[in-house]
PDB file of C-alpha atoms in Angstrom:
ATOM      1  CA  SER A  14     -22.924 -11.984  -6.173  1.00 74.00           C
ATOM      2  CA  GLN A  15     -19.431 -13.189  -6.055  1.00 75.00           C
ATOM      3  CA  THR A  16     -16.887 -12.662  -3.287  1.00 89.00           C
ATOM      4  CA  ILE A  17     -13.394 -13.220  -2.637  1.00 93.00           C
ATOM      5  CA  HIS A  18     -11.981 -14.077   0.617  1.00 94.00           C
ATOM      6  CA  GLN A  19      -8.279 -14.030   1.856  1.00 95.00           C
ATOM      7  CA  TRP A  20      -6.829 -15.114   5.278  1.00 91.00           C
ATOM      8  CA  PRO A  21      -5.513 -14.167   7.744  1.00 92.00           C
ATOM      9  CA  ALA A  22      -5.549 -10.552   7.186  1.00 92.00           C
ATOM     10  CA  THR A  23      -2.313  -9.839   8.891  1.00 95.00           C
ATOM     11  CA  LEU A  24       0.368 -12.666   9.610  1.00 96.00           C
ATOM     12  CA  VAL A  25       3.957 -12.201  11.628  1.00 97.00           C
ATOM     13  CA  GLN A  26       6.291 -15.207  10.942  1.00 97.00           C
ATOM     14  CA  PRO A  27       9.632 -15.770  11.921  1.00 97.00           C
ATOM     15  CA  VAL A  28      12.034 -16.528   9.668  1.00 97.00           C
ATOM     16  CA  GLY A  29      12.594 -20.103   8.485  1.00 97.00           C
ATOM     17  CA  SER A  30       8.708 -21.001   9.294  1.00 97.00           C
ATOM     18  CA  PRO A  31       6.565 -22.225   6.927  1.00 97.00           C
ATOM     19  CA  LEU A  32       3.959 -20.312   5.442  1.00 96.00           C
ATOM     20  CA  SER A  33       0.083 -20.894   3.947  1.00 96.00           C
ATOM     21  CA  LEU A  34      -2.217 -18.371   2.752  1.00 96.00           C
ATOM     22  CA  GLU A  35      -5.273 -19.097   1.596  1.00 95.00           C
ATOM     23  CA  CYS A  36      -8.332 -17.508  -0.723  1.00 96.00           C
ATOM     24  CA  THR A  37     -11.538 -18.716  -2.208  1.00 96.00           C
ATOM     25  CA  VAL A  38     -13.998 -17.056  -4.493  1.00 95.00           C
ATOM     26  CA  GLU A  39     -17.910 -17.937  -3.901  1.00 93.00           C
ATOM     27  CA  GLY A  40     -20.229 -17.511  -6.262  1.00 89.00           C
ATOM     28  CA  THR A  41     -18.623 -18.633  -9.568  1.00 87.00           C
ATOM     29  CA  SER A  42     -16.721 -21.546 -11.223  1.00 87.00           C
ATOM     30  CA  ASN A  43     -13.727 -22.001 -13.159  1.00 89.00           C
ATOM     31  CA  PRO A  44     -12.302 -18.726 -12.046  1.00 91.00           C
ATOM     32  CA  ASN A  45      -8.944 -17.673 -13.454  1.00 91.00           C
ATOM     33  CA  LEU A  46      -7.195 -17.328  -9.893  1.00 94.00           C
ATOM     34  CA  TYR A  47      -4.131 -14.929  -9.393  1.00 93.00           C
ATOM     35  CA  TRP A  48      -1.255 -14.456  -6.308  1.00 95.00           C
ATOM     36  CA  TYR A  49       0.396 -10.739  -6.248  1.00 94.00           C
ATOM     37  CA  ARG A  50       2.778  -9.536  -3.872  1.00 94.00           C
ATOM     38  CA  GLN A  51       3.400  -6.073  -3.163  1.00 91.00           C
ATOM     39  CA  ALA A  52       6.674  -4.967  -1.330  1.00 86.00           C
ATOM     40  CA  ALA A  53       6.753  -1.667   0.769  1.00 79.00           C
ATOM     41  CA  GLY A  54       6.179   1.309  -1.717  1.00 74.00           C
ATOM     42  CA  ARG A  55       6.529  -0.631  -4.901  1.00 74.00           C
ATOM     43  CA  GLY A  56       4.164  -1.647  -7.176  1.00 81.00           C
ATOM     44  CA  LEU A  57       2.238  -5.176  -7.808  1.00 87.00           C
ATOM     45  CA  GLN A  58       4.158  -8.404  -8.899  1.00 89.00           C
ATOM     46  CA  LEU A  59       2.041 -11.322 -10.109  1.00 90.00           C
ATOM     47  CA  LEU A  60       3.533 -14.373  -8.542  1.00 93.00           C
ATOM     48  CA  PHE A  61       1.427 -17.095  -9.906  1.00 93.00           C
ATOM     49  CA  TYR A  62      -2.186 -17.662 -11.800  1.00 91.00           C
ATOM     50  CA  SER A  63      -4.273 -20.698 -12.510  1.00 92.00           C
ATOM     51  CA  VAL A  64      -6.540 -21.404 -15.349  1.00 90.00           C
ATOM     52  CA  GLY A  65      -8.385 -24.216 -13.699  1.00 91.00           C
ATOM     53  CA  ILE A  66      -7.701 -26.965 -10.580  1.00 94.00           C
ATOM     54  CA  GLY A  67      -3.767 -27.999 -10.531  1.00 91.00           C
ATOM     55  CA  GLN A  68      -3.087 -26.255 -13.506  1.00 93.00           C
ATOM     56  CA  ILE A  69      -0.482 -23.302 -11.985  1.00 94.00           C
ATOM     57  CA  SER A  70       1.785 -21.063 -13.549  1.00 91.00           C
ATOM     58  CA  SER A  71       4.839 -19.437 -11.955  1.00 90.00           C
ATOM     59  CA  GLU A  72       5.805 -16.055 -13.260  1.00 85.00           C
ATOM     60  CA  VAL A  73       9.093 -15.399 -11.318  1.00 80.00           C
ATOM     61  CA  PRO A  74      11.730 -17.769  -9.478  1.00 73.00           C
ATOM     62  CA  GLN A  75      10.832 -17.591  -5.774  1.00 79.00           C
ATOM     63  CA  ASN A  76      10.770 -19.242  -2.580  1.00 88.00           C
ATOM     64  CA  LEU A  77       6.790 -19.468  -2.813  1.00 94.00           C
ATOM     65  CA  SER A  78       4.948 -21.981  -4.353  1.00 95.00           C
ATOM     66  CA  ALA A  79       1.131 -22.278  -5.060  1.00 96.00           C
ATOM     67  CA  SER A  80      -1.748 -24.665  -5.253  1.00 96.00           C
ATOM     68  CA  ARG A  81      -5.296 -25.066  -6.651  1.00 97.00           C
ATOM     69  CA  PRO A  82      -6.851 -28.281  -4.826  1.00 95.00           C
ATOM     70  CA  GLN A  83     -10.237 -26.851  -5.646  1.00 95.00           C
ATOM     71  CA  ASP A  84     -11.927 -24.676  -8.257  1.00 95.00           C
ATOM     72  CA  ARG A  85     -12.657 -22.021  -6.216  1.00 95.00           C
ATOM     73  CA  GLN A  86      -9.959 -22.307  -3.755  1.00 96.00           C
ATOM     74  CA  PHE A  87      -6.111 -21.161  -4.364  1.00 97.00           C
ATOM     75  CA  ILE A  88      -3.170 -21.254  -1.513  1.00 97.00           C
ATOM     76  CA  LEU A  89       0.075 -19.931  -1.486  1.00 97.00           C
ATOM     77  CA  SER A  90       2.883 -21.386   0.880  1.00 96.00           C
ATOM     78  CA  SER A  91       6.543 -21.761   1.430  1.00 96.00           C
ATOM     79  CA  LYS A  92       8.248 -24.067   3.532  1.00 95.00           C
ATOM     80  CA  LYS A  93      10.768 -21.704   4.501  1.00 96.00           C
ATOM     81  CA  LEU A  94      10.006 -17.987   5.021  1.00 96.00           C
ATOM     82  CA  LEU A  95      12.934 -15.794   4.087  1.00 95.00           C
ATOM     83  CA  LEU A  96      12.857 -11.934   5.183  1.00 94.00           C
ATOM     84  CA  SER A  97      12.428 -11.190   1.714  1.00 92.00           C
ATOM     85  CA  ASP A  98       9.228 -12.500   1.806  1.00 94.00           C
ATOM     86  CA  SER A  99       7.959  -9.778   3.692  1.00 94.00           C
ATOM     87  CA  GLY A 100       5.053  -7.840   1.654  1.00 94.00           C
ATOM     88  CA  PHE A 101       1.157  -7.319   1.132  1.00 95.00           C
ATOM     89  CA  TYR A 102      -0.481 -10.394  -0.907  1.00 96.00           C
ATOM     90  CA  LEU A 103      -3.075  -9.941  -2.761  1.00 96.00           C
ATOM     91  CA  CYS A 104      -5.343 -12.789  -4.679  1.00 96.00           C
ATOM     92  CA  ALA A 105      -7.551 -11.765  -7.523  1.00 94.00           C
ATOM     93  CA  TRP A 106      -9.599 -14.036  -9.910  1.00 92.00           C
ATOM     94  CA  ASN A 107     -11.788 -13.242 -13.404  1.00 87.00           C
ATOM     95  CA  PRO A 108     -14.362 -15.148 -14.647  1.00 80.00           C
ATOM     96  CA  GLY A 109     -13.089 -15.336 -17.970  1.00 72.00           C
ATOM     97  CA  LEU A 110     -11.585 -12.797 -20.672  1.00 65.00           C
ATOM     98  CA  PRO A 111     -11.795 -10.252 -21.568  1.00 63.00           C
ATOM     99  CA  SER A 112     -13.307  -9.244 -17.778  1.00 71.00           C
ATOM    100  CA  GLU A 113     -11.607  -7.151 -15.318  1.00 81.00           C
ATOM    101  CA  GLN A 114     -10.014  -8.880 -12.201  1.00 87.00           C
ATOM    102  CA  PHE A 115     -11.313  -8.761  -8.745  1.00 90.00           C
ATOM    103  CA  PHE A 116      -9.055  -8.367  -5.866  1.00 93.00           C
ATOM    104  CA  GLY A 117      -9.134  -9.540  -2.094  1.00 93.00           C
ATOM    105  CA  PRO A 118      -8.442  -7.476   0.729  1.00 92.00           C
ATOM    106  CA  GLY A 119      -5.061  -8.815   1.025  1.00 94.00           C
ATOM    107  CA  THR A 120      -2.876 -10.311   3.768  1.00 95.00           C
ATOM    108  CA  ARG A 121      -0.112  -8.586   5.075  1.00 95.00           C
ATOM    109  CA  LEU A 122       2.820 -10.711   6.034  1.00 96.00           C
ATOM    110  CA  THR A 123       5.936  -9.616   7.988  1.00 96.00           C
ATOM    111  CA  VAL A 124       8.827 -11.703   8.497  1.00 96.00           C
ATOM    112  CA  LEU A 125      11.079 -11.295  11.596  1.00 96.00           C
TER     113      LEU A 125
ATOM    114  CA  ASP B  16       2.956  -7.733 -22.865  1.00 58.00           C
ATOM    115  CA  ALA B  17       3.696  -4.184 -23.924  1.00 60.00           C
ATOM    116  CA  LYS B  18       4.974  -1.681 -21.174  1.00 86.00           C
ATOM    117  CA  THR B  19       3.847   1.346 -20.148  1.00 92.00           C
ATOM    118  CA  THR B  20       5.113   4.564 -18.921  1.00 93.00           C
ATOM    119  CA  GLN B  21       3.077   7.141 -16.512  1.00 95.00           C
ATOM    120  CA  PRO B  22       4.233   9.947 -14.595  1.00 96.00           C
ATOM    121  CA  PRO B  23       4.977   9.288 -11.009  1.00 95.00           C
ATOM    122  CA  SER B  24       2.859  11.679  -9.322  1.00 96.00           C
ATOM    123  CA  MET B  25       0.686  14.247  -9.969  1.00 97.00           C
ATOM    124  CA  ASP B  26      -1.856  16.542  -7.949  1.00 97.00           C
ATOM    125  CA  CYS B  27      -5.535  17.582  -8.873  1.00 96.00           C
ATOM    126  CA  ALA B  28      -7.571  20.064  -7.198  1.00 97.00           C
ATOM    127  CA  GLU B  29     -10.727  18.633  -5.756  1.00 97.00           C
ATOM    128  CA  GLY B  30     -13.695  19.045  -7.922  1.00 96.00           C
ATOM    129  CA  ARG B  31     -11.419  19.600 -11.001  1.00 96.00           C
ATOM    130  CA  ALA B  32     -11.086  17.047 -13.618  1.00 97.00           C
ATOM    131  CA  ALA B  33      -7.963  14.909 -13.326  1.00 98.00           C
ATOM    132  CA  ASN B  34      -6.442  13.722 -16.343  1.00 98.00           C
ATOM    133  CA  LEU B  35      -3.964  10.607 -15.737  1.00 98.00           C
ATOM    134  CA  PRO B  36      -1.577   9.920 -19.021  1.00 97.00           C
ATOM    135  CA  CYS B  37       0.117   6.653 -20.308  1.00 96.00           C
ATOM    136  CA  ASN B  38       2.750   5.828 -23.046  1.00 95.00           C
ATOM    137  CA  HIS B  39       2.171   2.703 -24.511  1.00 93.00           C
ATOM    138  CA  SER B  40       4.043   2.982 -27.799  1.00 92.00           C
ATOM    139  CA  THR B  41       4.590  -0.859 -28.195  1.00 90.00           C
ATOM    140  CA  ILE B  42       0.987  -1.893 -27.786  1.00 90.00           C
ATOM    141  CA  SER B  43       0.104  -4.445 -30.376  1.00 86.00           C
ATOM    142  CA  GLY B  44      -3.579  -4.968 -31.997  1.00 85.00           C
ATOM    143  CA  ASN B  45      -4.705  -7.562 -29.729  1.00 83.00           C
ATOM    144  CA  GLU B  46      -3.724  -5.746 -26.469  1.00 87.00           C
ATOM    145  CA  TYR B  47      -6.830  -3.939 -24.128  1.00 89.00           C
ATOM    146  CA  VAL B  48      -5.783  -1.037 -22.258  1.00 93.00           C
ATOM    147  CA  TYR B  49      -7.039  -1.514 -18.418  1.00 92.00           C
ATOM    148  CA  TRP B  50      -6.529   1.204 -15.536  1.00 95.00           C
ATOM    149  CA  TYR B  51      -6.771   0.061 -12.217  1.00 95.00           C
ATOM    150  CA  ARG B  52      -6.144   2.069  -9.065  1.00 95.00           C
ATOM    151  CA  GLN B  53      -5.381   1.172  -5.256  1.00 94.00           C
ATOM    152  CA  ILE B  54      -5.974   2.843  -2.625  1.00 92.00           C
ATOM    153  CA  HIS B  55      -3.597   2.896   0.539  1.00 85.00           C
ATOM    154  CA  SER B  56      -3.514  -0.748   1.900  1.00 82.00           C
ATOM    155  CA  GLN B  57      -6.486  -1.957  -0.523  1.00 88.00           C
ATOM    156  CA  GLY B  58      -6.419  -4.629  -2.733  1.00 89.00           C
ATOM    157  CA  PRO B  59      -6.595  -2.808  -6.609  1.00 92.00           C
ATOM    158  CA  GLN B  60      -9.738  -1.711  -7.802  1.00 93.00           C
ATOM    159  CA  TYR B  61     -11.015  -1.929 -11.445  1.00 91.00           C
ATOM    160  CA  ILE B  62     -11.729   1.307 -13.285  1.00 95.00           C
ATOM    161  CA  ILE B  63     -12.340   1.030 -17.322  1.00 94.00           C
ATOM    162  CA  HIS B  64     -10.772  -0.930 -20.186  1.00 92.00           C
ATOM    163  CA  GLY B  65     -10.833  -0.064 -23.934  1.00 92.00           C
ATOM    164  CA  LEU B  66      -9.433  -1.615 -26.804  1.00 91.00           C
ATOM    165  CA  LYS B  67      -9.689   1.481 -29.748  1.00 91.00           C
ATOM    166  CA  ASN B  68     -12.282   3.487 -28.847  1.00 89.00           C
ATOM    167  CA  ASN B  69     -13.068   6.001 -25.970  1.00 94.00           C
ATOM    168  CA  GLU B  70     -14.954   4.596 -23.035  1.00 96.00           C
ATOM    169  CA  THR B  71     -17.081   5.702 -20.480  1.00 96.00           C
ATOM    170  CA  ASN B  72     -18.561   4.384 -17.186  1.00 95.00           C
ATOM    171  CA  GLU B  73     -19.906   5.492 -14.060  1.00 94.00           C
ATOM    172  CA  MET B  74     -16.463   5.947 -12.637  1.00 94.00           C
ATOM    173  CA  ALA B  75     -14.267   7.699 -15.682  1.00 97.00           C
ATOM    174  CA  SER B  76     -13.742   8.049 -19.096  1.00 98.00           C
ATOM    175  CA  LEU B  77     -10.644   6.493 -21.399  1.00 98.00           C
ATOM    176  CA  ILE B  78      -9.603   8.139 -23.827  1.00 97.00           C
ATOM    177  CA  ILE B  79      -7.260   6.132 -26.379  1.00 96.00           C
ATOM    178  CA  THR B  80      -5.288   8.089 -29.137  1.00 96.00           C
ATOM    179  CA  GLU B  81      -6.178   6.661 -32.895  1.00 94.00           C
ATOM    180  CA  ASP B  82      -2.674   4.965 -33.019  1.00 94.00           C
ATOM    181  CA  ARG B  83      -3.182   3.457 -29.833  1.00 95.00           C
ATOM    182  CA  LYS B  84       0.330   4.203 -28.331  1.00 95.00           C
ATOM    183  CA  SER B  85      -0.864   6.689 -25.384  1.00 96.00           C
ATOM    184  CA  SER B  86      -4.036   6.964 -23.651  1.00 97.00           C
ATOM    185  CA  THR B  87      -5.689   9.245 -20.873  1.00 97.00           C
ATOM    186  CA  LEU B  88      -7.828   8.278 -17.955  1.00 98.00           C
ATOM    187  CA  ILE B  89     -10.221  11.377 -16.978  1.00 98.00           C
ATOM    188  CA  LEU B  90     -11.802  11.749 -13.646  1.00 97.00           C
ATOM    189  CA  PRO B  91     -14.346  14.196 -14.233  1.00 96.00           C
ATOM    190  CA  HIS B  92     -14.940  15.630 -10.745  1.00 95.00           C
ATOM    191  CA  ALA B  93     -12.264  14.787  -8.302  1.00 96.00           C
ATOM    192  CA  THR B  94     -12.990  13.961  -4.842  1.00 97.00           C
ATOM    193  CA  LEU B  95     -10.511  13.579  -1.668  1.00 96.00           C
ATOM    194  CA  ARG B  96     -11.452  10.047  -2.203  1.00 95.00           C
ATOM    195  CA  ASP B  97      -9.861   9.640  -5.503  1.00 97.00           C
ATOM    196  CA  THR B  98      -6.818   9.943  -4.307  1.00 97.00           C
ATOM    197  CA  ALA B  99      -4.766   6.585  -5.136  1.00 96.00           C
ATOM    198  CA  VAL B 100      -2.054   5.264  -6.749  1.00 95.00           C
ATOM    199  CA  TYR B 101      -3.489   4.369 -10.811  1.00 97.00           C
ATOM    200  CA  TYR B 102      -2.022   1.936 -12.708  1.00 95.00           C
ATOM    201  CA  CYS B 103      -2.084   1.579 -16.571  1.00 95.00           C
ATOM    202  CA  ILE B 104      -2.000  -1.916 -17.969  1.00 91.00           C
ATOM    203  CA  VAL B 105      -2.021  -3.050 -21.249  1.00 88.00           C
ATOM    204  CA  ARG B 106      -2.705  -6.796 -21.547  1.00 83.00           C
ATOM    205  CA  VAL B 107      -3.452  -9.971 -24.283  1.00 71.00           C
ATOM    206  CA  ASN B 108      -6.844 -11.609 -23.292  1.00 65.00           C
ATOM    207  CA  ASN B 109      -4.867 -14.581 -23.301  1.00 67.00           C
ATOM    208  CA  GLN B 110      -2.311 -16.126 -21.069  1.00 61.00           C
ATOM    209  CA  GLY B 111      -4.753 -16.607 -18.518  1.00 65.00           C
ATOM    210  CA  GLY B 112      -5.750 -12.716 -18.436  1.00 71.00           C
ATOM    211  CA  LYS B 113      -2.687 -11.771 -16.525  1.00 76.00           C
ATOM    212  CA  LEU B 114      -1.991  -8.264 -15.752  1.00 80.00           C
ATOM    213  CA  ILE B 115       1.722  -6.774 -15.390  1.00 80.00           C
ATOM    214  CA  PHE B 116       1.178  -3.776 -13.004  1.00 84.00           C
ATOM    215  CA  GLY B 117       3.782  -0.874 -13.465  1.00 85.00           C
ATOM    216  CA  GLN B 118       4.745   1.550 -10.935  1.00 86.00           C
ATOM    217  CA  GLY B 119       1.430   3.785 -11.585  1.00 93.00           C
ATOM    218  CA  THR B 120       1.060   7.556 -10.825  1.00 96.00           C
ATOM    219  CA  GLU B 121       0.331   8.446  -7.253  1.00 96.00           C
ATOM    220  CA  LEU B 122      -2.580  10.788  -7.778  1.00 97.00           C
ATOM    221  CA  SER B 123      -2.985  13.410  -4.946  1.00 97.00           C
ATOM    222  CA  VAL B 124      -6.594  15.221  -5.133  1.00 97.00           C
ATOM    223  CA  LYS B 125      -6.219  18.369  -2.644  1.00 96.00           C
ATOM    224  CA  PRO B 126      -9.168  20.469  -0.886  1.00 94.00           C
TER     225      PRO B 126
END
């Protein structure tokens, strides 16, 4: 069966510090991968998606970047965090269309 | 992707059917209707999706109007654990399959 992992579960970082959130999927190959952010009390915003290794599409201009160094690994990064980067970050995958997306447990990031 | 409109909140009595409406008047012929829900502090959970026929699975039923401009998600016997935010999304099955979430409907199931 397929499993999606995200870590860490929670993170508190000072403004200006770097960020690296990791997402991995097990039990499948060549998944589509996605990063979403949910600010407090708001809906989910799609940040990045990837249909293959090294292929990243950015949905909104922002302070973050994404990379996909391996088929089942998706990384969200920032060189310098802003207060507005606080939120609940969710990784998701689907095996292909028109399948549904499966979401990971999320990382709650607080930037102070 | 077509935009969806949902009521911000709804209440439902435990054991009764919960009917959650969604308007998607600008939907195009190749866009599917998807429903997800998000329980507090968890990732969204897929519920059901359809193109033009009504669909049913172990979680819910999806009723899509003939003109496809609106749909209704039905939870036949709501329980307290169904309290969540429910998102209706229309999506084309290309562009990497991305989902564009709106604000959803916050369903409160009350005893």
